[in-house]
Amino acid sequence: MRRVVVTGIGTVNALAPDVPGTFAALAEGRCGIGPLTFRDADRLTVRIGGEVRDWPSEGRFDPARLPLYDRVTQYAIAAGAEAMAMAGLAPGLGNRGGVILGTAAGGIATWEEAYRAVLAEGKNRVSPLTVPRLMHNAPASHLSILHGLTGPVLSVSSACASANHAMGLALQQIRQGAADVMLTGGTEAMLCFGGVKAWEGLRILAPDACRPFSLGRKGLVIGDGAGVLVFEAEDHARARGAQILAEVAGFGMSADAGDIVAPDPEGAARAMRAAIEDAGLSPADIGYVNAHGTGTLLNDRSEATAIRAVFGDAPPPVSSTKSMHGHAIGATGALEAVACLFALTRGVLPPTMGFESPDPDCNLDVVPNAARPSDVTACLSNAFAFGGLNAVLAFART
Amino acid sequence: MTTRAEIEEAVIAILAQELLLPPGEISPDARIDDLGLDSLGKVEAIFALEERFGIAIPFNANEPDLPEFDFATVQQIVDGVERLIAQSAE
């Protein structure tokens, strides 16, 4: 079986529109969550989020193509360009290259704009580009077009686990020989009036801050952004002398087959164990877990129970970077993969910010409020979605 | 003016719909946890109460021990709805 490595990463998120800025924020423990600024935000009861700041679309993209790009696509294109530049791949991958991206809501702002026009404003037509803008596969397709990747290209949607499922499938494409290089990760742009309104109804959004695993946590905070990673067959990367950031060592997934929203620690534990086994590692090899850590009462309690079940009485340090970049839903696993790459390449564990005091139901070392040096050599990145879908990746130093 | 009896009747009707029970099987003294209402059923019931009475109920599922709106019993829900109706009339 071919080994798979990461040779490039790119991101746009609430912390920064690139990897260097995001790494700096993770090291400093800077929080990107702030007041929501989009149209009609004043009609929401929860008015904070991890918005991508200072994002003029003009100047970043080909003006002829920009009308085709919902923000969910814009973020993916920007992150993909950064990742491809870092990887230094020559053009011409053709059908040996592909794209698999996760997104939960696709072009939701485009849906909103169209409904606003015909339902609220009494218009009788919408933009002819509505469908190509809003379709879930638009970000993946535009990356394939821009980079000439004609192999396996598709989108994956599994709510908060979308990006991890996408990366798991990308890993499998390379392992089984269907491609040498895959652009993969996730993208999300749910911070619009309708997107947040829908979440409000579930009564699980925090009004003040995201405080994973802390007593006093009040729920999740939604974020926007994209993370795109270049997964490459190790032999392919070595043959061209590429810089290797880490190995994509393993992937595990499971389904709770229980409640549609409430998490089951048993399902989460099965996915973590599967990822560790797939990586050929044992729990003792894992030096860090980037938690799903949403900051809801139920997730954090369930995840802590699952981590204890997998790692026993001495679990590794665990942190939730959602406390800084917010919960980017279908992209969040990709942002957290970038955080794992930060940990492995810099030897620093990103912190759980906003932590106030330990919750006895979440008995973990959560790296509270300050980054910590560590010689971590392998880590897990957890994602546990509504619908009971769990997807866990293992990354390791090479 | 909505009477307390009308509010109680509506609360029981909404809970009954969520629980798939005849309203007569829900006692005015019932505790919500004893009725077996799950977390999604609870937020659906809150939504139905908001729509029925034109109020906004402050409730965050992550703070069950610090409820701004006490959802523990039928009577406490009625108390809360009555208070919010009065506030919205002010």
PDB file of C-alpha atoms in Angstrom, chain A residues 144-297:
ATOM      1  CA  SER A 144     -10.138  20.943 -10.683  1.00  0.00           C
ATOM      2  CA  ILE A 145     -10.627  23.520 -13.470  1.00  0.00           C
ATOM      3  CA  LEU A 146      -8.047  25.980 -12.139  1.00  0.00           C
ATOM      4  CA  HIS A 147      -5.379  23.337 -11.568  1.00  0.00           C
ATOM      5  CA  GLY A 148      -6.152  21.013 -14.476  1.00  0.00           C
ATOM      6  CA  LEU A 149      -6.931  18.010 -12.268  1.00  0.00           C
ATOM      7  CA  THR A 150      -8.976  15.510 -14.262  1.00  0.00           C
ATOM      8  CA  GLY A 151      -8.908  12.446 -12.009  1.00  0.00           C
ATOM      9  CA  PRO A 152     -11.283  11.741  -9.071  1.00  0.00           C
ATOM     10  CA  VAL A 153     -13.194  14.962  -8.266  1.00  0.00           C
ATOM     11  CA  LEU A 154     -16.214  15.122  -5.969  1.00  0.00           C
ATOM     12  CA  SER A 155     -17.750  16.772  -2.943  1.00  0.00           C
ATOM     13  CA  VAL A 156     -18.585  15.142   0.377  1.00  0.00           C
ATOM     14  CA  SER A 157     -21.296  16.281   2.749  1.00  0.00           C
ATOM     15  CA  SER A 158     -21.584  14.849   6.240  1.00  0.00           C
ATOM     16  CA  ALA A 159     -22.307  17.940   8.335  1.00  0.00           C
ATOM     17  CA  CYS A 160     -19.484  18.638  10.800  1.00  0.00           C
ATOM     18  CA  ALA A 161     -17.446  15.635   9.620  1.00  0.00           C
ATOM     19  CA  SER A 162     -17.489  16.600   5.910  1.00  0.00           C
ATOM     20  CA  ALA A 163     -13.846  17.670   5.657  1.00  0.00           C
ATOM     21  CA  ASN A 164     -12.550  14.662   7.576  1.00  0.00           C
ATOM     22  CA  HIS A 165     -14.576  12.285   5.442  1.00  0.00           C
ATOM     23  CA  ALA A 166     -13.279  14.093   2.323  1.00  0.00           C
ATOM     24  CA  MET A 167      -9.659  13.756   3.457  1.00  0.00           C
ATOM     25  CA  GLY A 168     -10.207  10.111   4.356  1.00  0.00           C
ATOM     26  CA  LEU A 169     -11.541   9.388   0.884  1.00  0.00           C
ATOM     27  CA  ALA A 170      -8.664  11.334  -0.706  1.00  0.00           C
ATOM     28  CA  LEU A 171      -6.188   9.223   1.288  1.00  0.00           C
ATOM     29  CA  GLN A 172      -7.892   6.094  -0.021  1.00  0.00           C
ATOM     30  CA  GLN A 173      -7.742   7.292  -3.663  1.00  0.00           C
ATOM     31  CA  ILE A 174      -3.961   7.602  -3.465  1.00  0.00           C
ATOM     32  CA  ARG A 175      -3.457   4.412  -1.480  1.00  0.00           C
ATOM     33  CA  GLN A 176      -5.376   2.379  -4.026  1.00  0.00           C
ATOM     34  CA  GLY A 177      -3.578   3.994  -6.952  1.00  0.00           C
ATOM     35  CA  ALA A 178      -6.423   6.023  -8.439  1.00  0.00           C
ATOM     36  CA  ALA A 179      -4.384   9.227  -8.147  1.00  0.00           C
ATOM     37  CA  ASP A 180      -0.911  10.464  -7.167  1.00  0.00           C
ATOM     38  CA  VAL A 181      -2.021  13.845  -5.838  1.00  0.00           C
ATOM     39  CA  MET A 182      -5.295  14.933  -4.257  1.00  0.00           C
ATOM     40  CA  LEU A 183      -6.336  18.425  -3.220  1.00  0.00           C
ATOM     41  CA  THR A 184      -8.568  17.833  -0.225  1.00  0.00           C
ATOM     42  CA  GLY A 185     -10.124  19.398   2.845  1.00  0.00           C
ATOM     43  CA  GLY A 186     -13.262  21.441   3.232  1.00  0.00           C
ATOM     44  CA  THR A 187     -14.893  24.796   2.776  1.00  0.00           C
ATOM     45  CA  GLU A 188     -17.854  26.541   4.392  1.00  0.00           C
ATOM     46  CA  ALA A 189     -19.577  29.916   4.237  1.00  0.00           C
ATOM     47  CA  MET A 190     -22.611  29.493   6.454  1.00  0.00           C
ATOM     48  CA  LEU A 191     -22.325  32.888   8.133  1.00  0.00           C
ATOM     49  CA  CYS A 192     -25.304  34.538   6.497  1.00  0.00           C
ATOM     50  CA  PHE A 193     -28.687  35.401   7.973  1.00  0.00           C
ATOM     51  CA  GLY A 194     -30.414  32.147   6.995  1.00  0.00           C
ATOM     52  CA  GLY A 195     -27.470  29.989   8.021  1.00  0.00           C
ATOM     53  CA  VAL A 196     -27.277  31.350  11.545  1.00  0.00           C
ATOM     54  CA  LYS A 197     -31.083  31.557  11.880  1.00  0.00           C
ATOM     55  CA  ALA A 198     -31.293  27.824  11.268  1.00  0.00           C
ATOM     56  CA  TRP A 199     -28.699  27.097  13.959  1.00  0.00           C
ATOM     57  CA  GLU A 200     -30.412  29.431  16.429  1.00  0.00           C
ATOM     58  CA  GLY A 201     -33.431  27.151  16.398  1.00  0.00           C
ATOM     59  CA  LEU A 202     -31.422  24.305  17.910  1.00  0.00           C
ATOM     60  CA  ARG A 203     -30.649  26.431  20.982  1.00  0.00           C
ATOM     61  CA  ILE A 204     -27.029  25.376  21.136  1.00  0.00           C
ATOM     62  CA  LEU A 205     -25.202  28.532  20.005  1.00  0.00           C
ATOM     63  CA  ALA A 206     -23.138  30.406  22.572  1.00  0.00           C
ATOM     64  CA  PRO A 207     -23.885  34.110  22.881  1.00  0.00           C
ATOM     65  CA  ASP A 208     -20.492  35.061  24.309  1.00  0.00           C
ATOM     66  CA  ALA A 209     -17.574  32.769  23.403  1.00  0.00           C
ATOM     67  CA  CYS A 210     -16.632  29.205  22.514  1.00  0.00           C
ATOM     68  CA  ARG A 211     -15.232  27.556  25.673  1.00  0.00           C
ATOM     69  CA  PRO A 212     -14.664  23.882  24.871  1.00  0.00           C
ATOM     70  CA  PHE A 213     -14.416  21.506  27.835  1.00  0.00           C
ATOM     71  CA  SER A 214     -14.738  24.395  30.306  1.00  0.00           C
ATOM     72  CA  LEU A 215     -17.289  24.797  33.039  1.00  0.00           C
ATOM     73  CA  GLY A 216     -19.563  27.638  31.984  1.00  0.00           C
ATOM     74  CA  ARG A 217     -19.464  26.757  28.287  1.00  0.00           C
ATOM     75  CA  LYS A 218     -22.607  27.857  26.514  1.00  0.00           C
ATOM     76  CA  GLY A 219     -22.344  26.149  23.162  1.00  0.00           C
ATOM     77  CA  LEU A 220     -20.754  26.472  19.786  1.00  0.00           C
ATOM     78  CA  VAL A 221     -19.799  29.497  17.724  1.00  0.00           C
ATOM     79  CA  ILE A 222     -20.035  29.156  13.948  1.00  0.00           C
ATOM     80  CA  GLY A 223     -17.031  30.047  11.798  1.00  0.00           C
ATOM     81  CA  ASP A 224     -16.378  30.375   8.085  1.00  0.00           C
ATOM     82  CA  GLY A 225     -13.403  29.405   5.987  1.00  0.00           C
ATOM     83  CA  ALA A 226     -11.584  26.698   4.100  1.00  0.00           C
ATOM     84  CA  GLY A 227      -8.636  24.427   4.519  1.00  0.00           C
ATOM     85  CA  VAL A 228      -7.068  22.681   1.528  1.00  0.00           C
ATOM     86  CA  LEU A 229      -4.246  20.167   1.824  1.00  0.00           C
ATOM     87  CA  VAL A 230      -2.148  18.574  -0.894  1.00  0.00           C
ATOM     88  CA  PHE A 231      -2.098  14.831  -0.263  1.00  0.00           C
ATOM     89  CA  GLU A 232       0.553  13.113  -2.345  1.00  0.00           C
ATOM     90  CA  ALA A 233       1.867   9.588  -2.728  1.00  0.00           C
ATOM     91  CA  GLU A 234       5.127   9.433  -0.803  1.00  0.00           C
ATOM     92  CA  ASP A 235       7.009   7.894  -3.741  1.00  0.00           C
ATOM     93  CA  HIS A 236       5.740  10.670  -6.029  1.00  0.00           C
ATOM     94  CA  ALA A 237       6.763  13.364  -3.545  1.00  0.00           C
ATOM     95  CA  ARG A 238      10.225  11.898  -2.940  1.00  0.00           C
ATOM     96  CA  ALA A 239      10.868  11.434  -6.654  1.00  0.00           C
ATOM     97  CA  ARG A 240      10.398  15.155  -7.262  1.00  0.00           C
ATOM     98  CA  GLY A 241      12.247  16.209  -4.104  1.00  0.00           C
ATOM     99  CA  ALA A 242       9.191  17.801  -2.505  1.00  0.00           C
ATOM    100  CA  GLN A 243       9.155  19.152   1.029  1.00  0.00           C
ATOM    101  CA  ILE A 244       7.131  16.694   3.135  1.00  0.00           C
ATOM    102  CA  LEU A 245       5.201  18.236   6.019  1.00  0.00           C
ATOM    103  CA  ALA A 246       3.786  15.062   7.574  1.00  0.00           C
ATOM    104  CA  GLU A 247       2.383  11.661   6.793  1.00  0.00           C
ATOM    105  CA  VAL A 248      -1.359  11.101   6.495  1.00  0.00           C
ATOM    106  CA  ALA A 249      -0.996   7.997   8.571  1.00  0.00           C
ATOM    107  CA  GLY A 250      -4.521   6.724   9.085  1.00  0.00           C
ATOM    108  CA  PHE A 251      -8.243   7.229   8.827  1.00  0.00           C
ATOM    109  CA  GLY A 252     -11.164   5.735  10.716  1.00  0.00           C
ATOM    110  CA  MET A 253     -14.880   6.269  10.451  1.00  0.00           C
ATOM    111  CA  SER A 254     -17.981   4.966  12.164  1.00  0.00           C
ATOM    112  CA  ALA A 255     -21.682   5.662  12.570  1.00  0.00           C
ATOM    113  CA  ASP A 256     -23.567   5.788  15.863  1.00  0.00           C
ATOM    114  CA  ALA A 257     -26.826   4.560  14.288  1.00  0.00           C
ATOM    115  CA  GLY A 258     -28.549   6.090  17.277  1.00  0.00           C
ATOM    116  CA  ASP A 259     -29.794   9.618  17.802  1.00  0.00           C
ATOM    117  CA  ILE A 260     -29.857  12.133  14.930  1.00  0.00           C
ATOM    118  CA  VAL A 261     -28.193  14.827  17.057  1.00  0.00           C
ATOM    119  CA  ALA A 262     -27.016  13.437  20.406  1.00  0.00           C
ATOM    120  CA  PRO A 263     -23.492  11.973  20.263  1.00  0.00           C
ATOM    121  CA  ASP A 264     -22.575   8.451  21.386  1.00  0.00           C
ATOM    122  CA  PRO A 265     -19.126   8.042  22.983  1.00  0.00           C
ATOM    123  CA  GLU A 266     -18.946   4.461  21.752  1.00  0.00           C
ATOM    124  CA  GLY A 267     -19.194   5.543  18.097  1.00  0.00           C
ATOM    125  CA  ALA A 268     -16.561   8.244  18.594  1.00  0.00           C
ATOM    126  CA  ALA A 269     -14.216   5.771  20.315  1.00  0.00           C
ATOM    127  CA  ARG A 270     -14.605   3.258  17.475  1.00  0.00           C
ATOM    128  CA  ALA A 271     -13.570   5.881  14.905  1.00  0.00           C
ATOM    129  CA  MET A 272     -10.507   6.930  16.945  1.00  0.00           C
ATOM    130  CA  ARG A 273      -9.427   3.302  17.430  1.00  0.00           C
ATOM    131  CA  ALA A 274      -9.910   2.626  13.713  1.00  0.00           C
ATOM    132  CA  ALA A 275      -7.725   5.600  12.752  1.00  0.00           C
ATOM    133  CA  ILE A 276      -4.950   4.550  15.161  1.00  0.00           C
ATOM    134  CA  GLU A 277      -5.064   0.967  13.894  1.00  0.00           C
ATOM    135  CA  ASP A 278      -5.119   2.081  10.247  1.00  0.00           C
ATOM    136  CA  ALA A 279      -1.988   4.132  10.962  1.00  0.00           C
ATOM    137  CA  GLY A 280      -0.255   1.080  12.388  1.00  0.00           C
ATOM    138  CA  LEU A 281       0.128   2.901  15.684  1.00  0.00           C
ATOM    139  CA  SER A 282      -0.945   2.252  19.251  1.00  0.00           C
ATOM    140  CA  PRO A 283      -2.711   4.767  21.512  1.00  0.00           C
ATOM    141  CA  ALA A 284       0.556   5.409  23.371  1.00  0.00           C
ATOM    142  CA  ASP A 285       2.083   6.789  20.143  1.00  0.00           C
ATOM    143  CA  ILE A 286      -0.475   9.596  19.932  1.00  0.00           C
ATOM    144  CA  GLY A 287       0.923  12.759  21.508  1.00  0.00           C
ATOM    145  CA  TYR A 288      -1.945  15.132  20.808  1.00  0.00           C
ATOM    146  CA  VAL A 289      -5.640  15.042  19.916  1.00  0.00           C
ATOM    147  CA  ASN A 290      -7.236  17.960  18.104  1.00  0.00           C
ATOM    148  CA  ALA A 291     -10.707  17.481  19.532  1.00  0.00           C
ATOM    149  CA  HIS A 292     -14.038  17.984  17.862  1.00  0.00           C
ATOM    150  CA  GLY A 293     -14.571  20.084  21.026  1.00  0.00           C
ATOM    151  CA  THR A 294     -17.565  22.142  19.939  1.00  0.00           C
ATOM    152  CA  GLY A 295     -18.197  23.721  23.319  1.00  0.00           C
ATOM    153  CA  THR A 296     -21.645  22.199  23.691  1.00  0.00           C
ATOM    154  CA  LEU A 297     -22.515  20.450  26.916  1.00  0.00           C
TER     155      LEU A 297
END
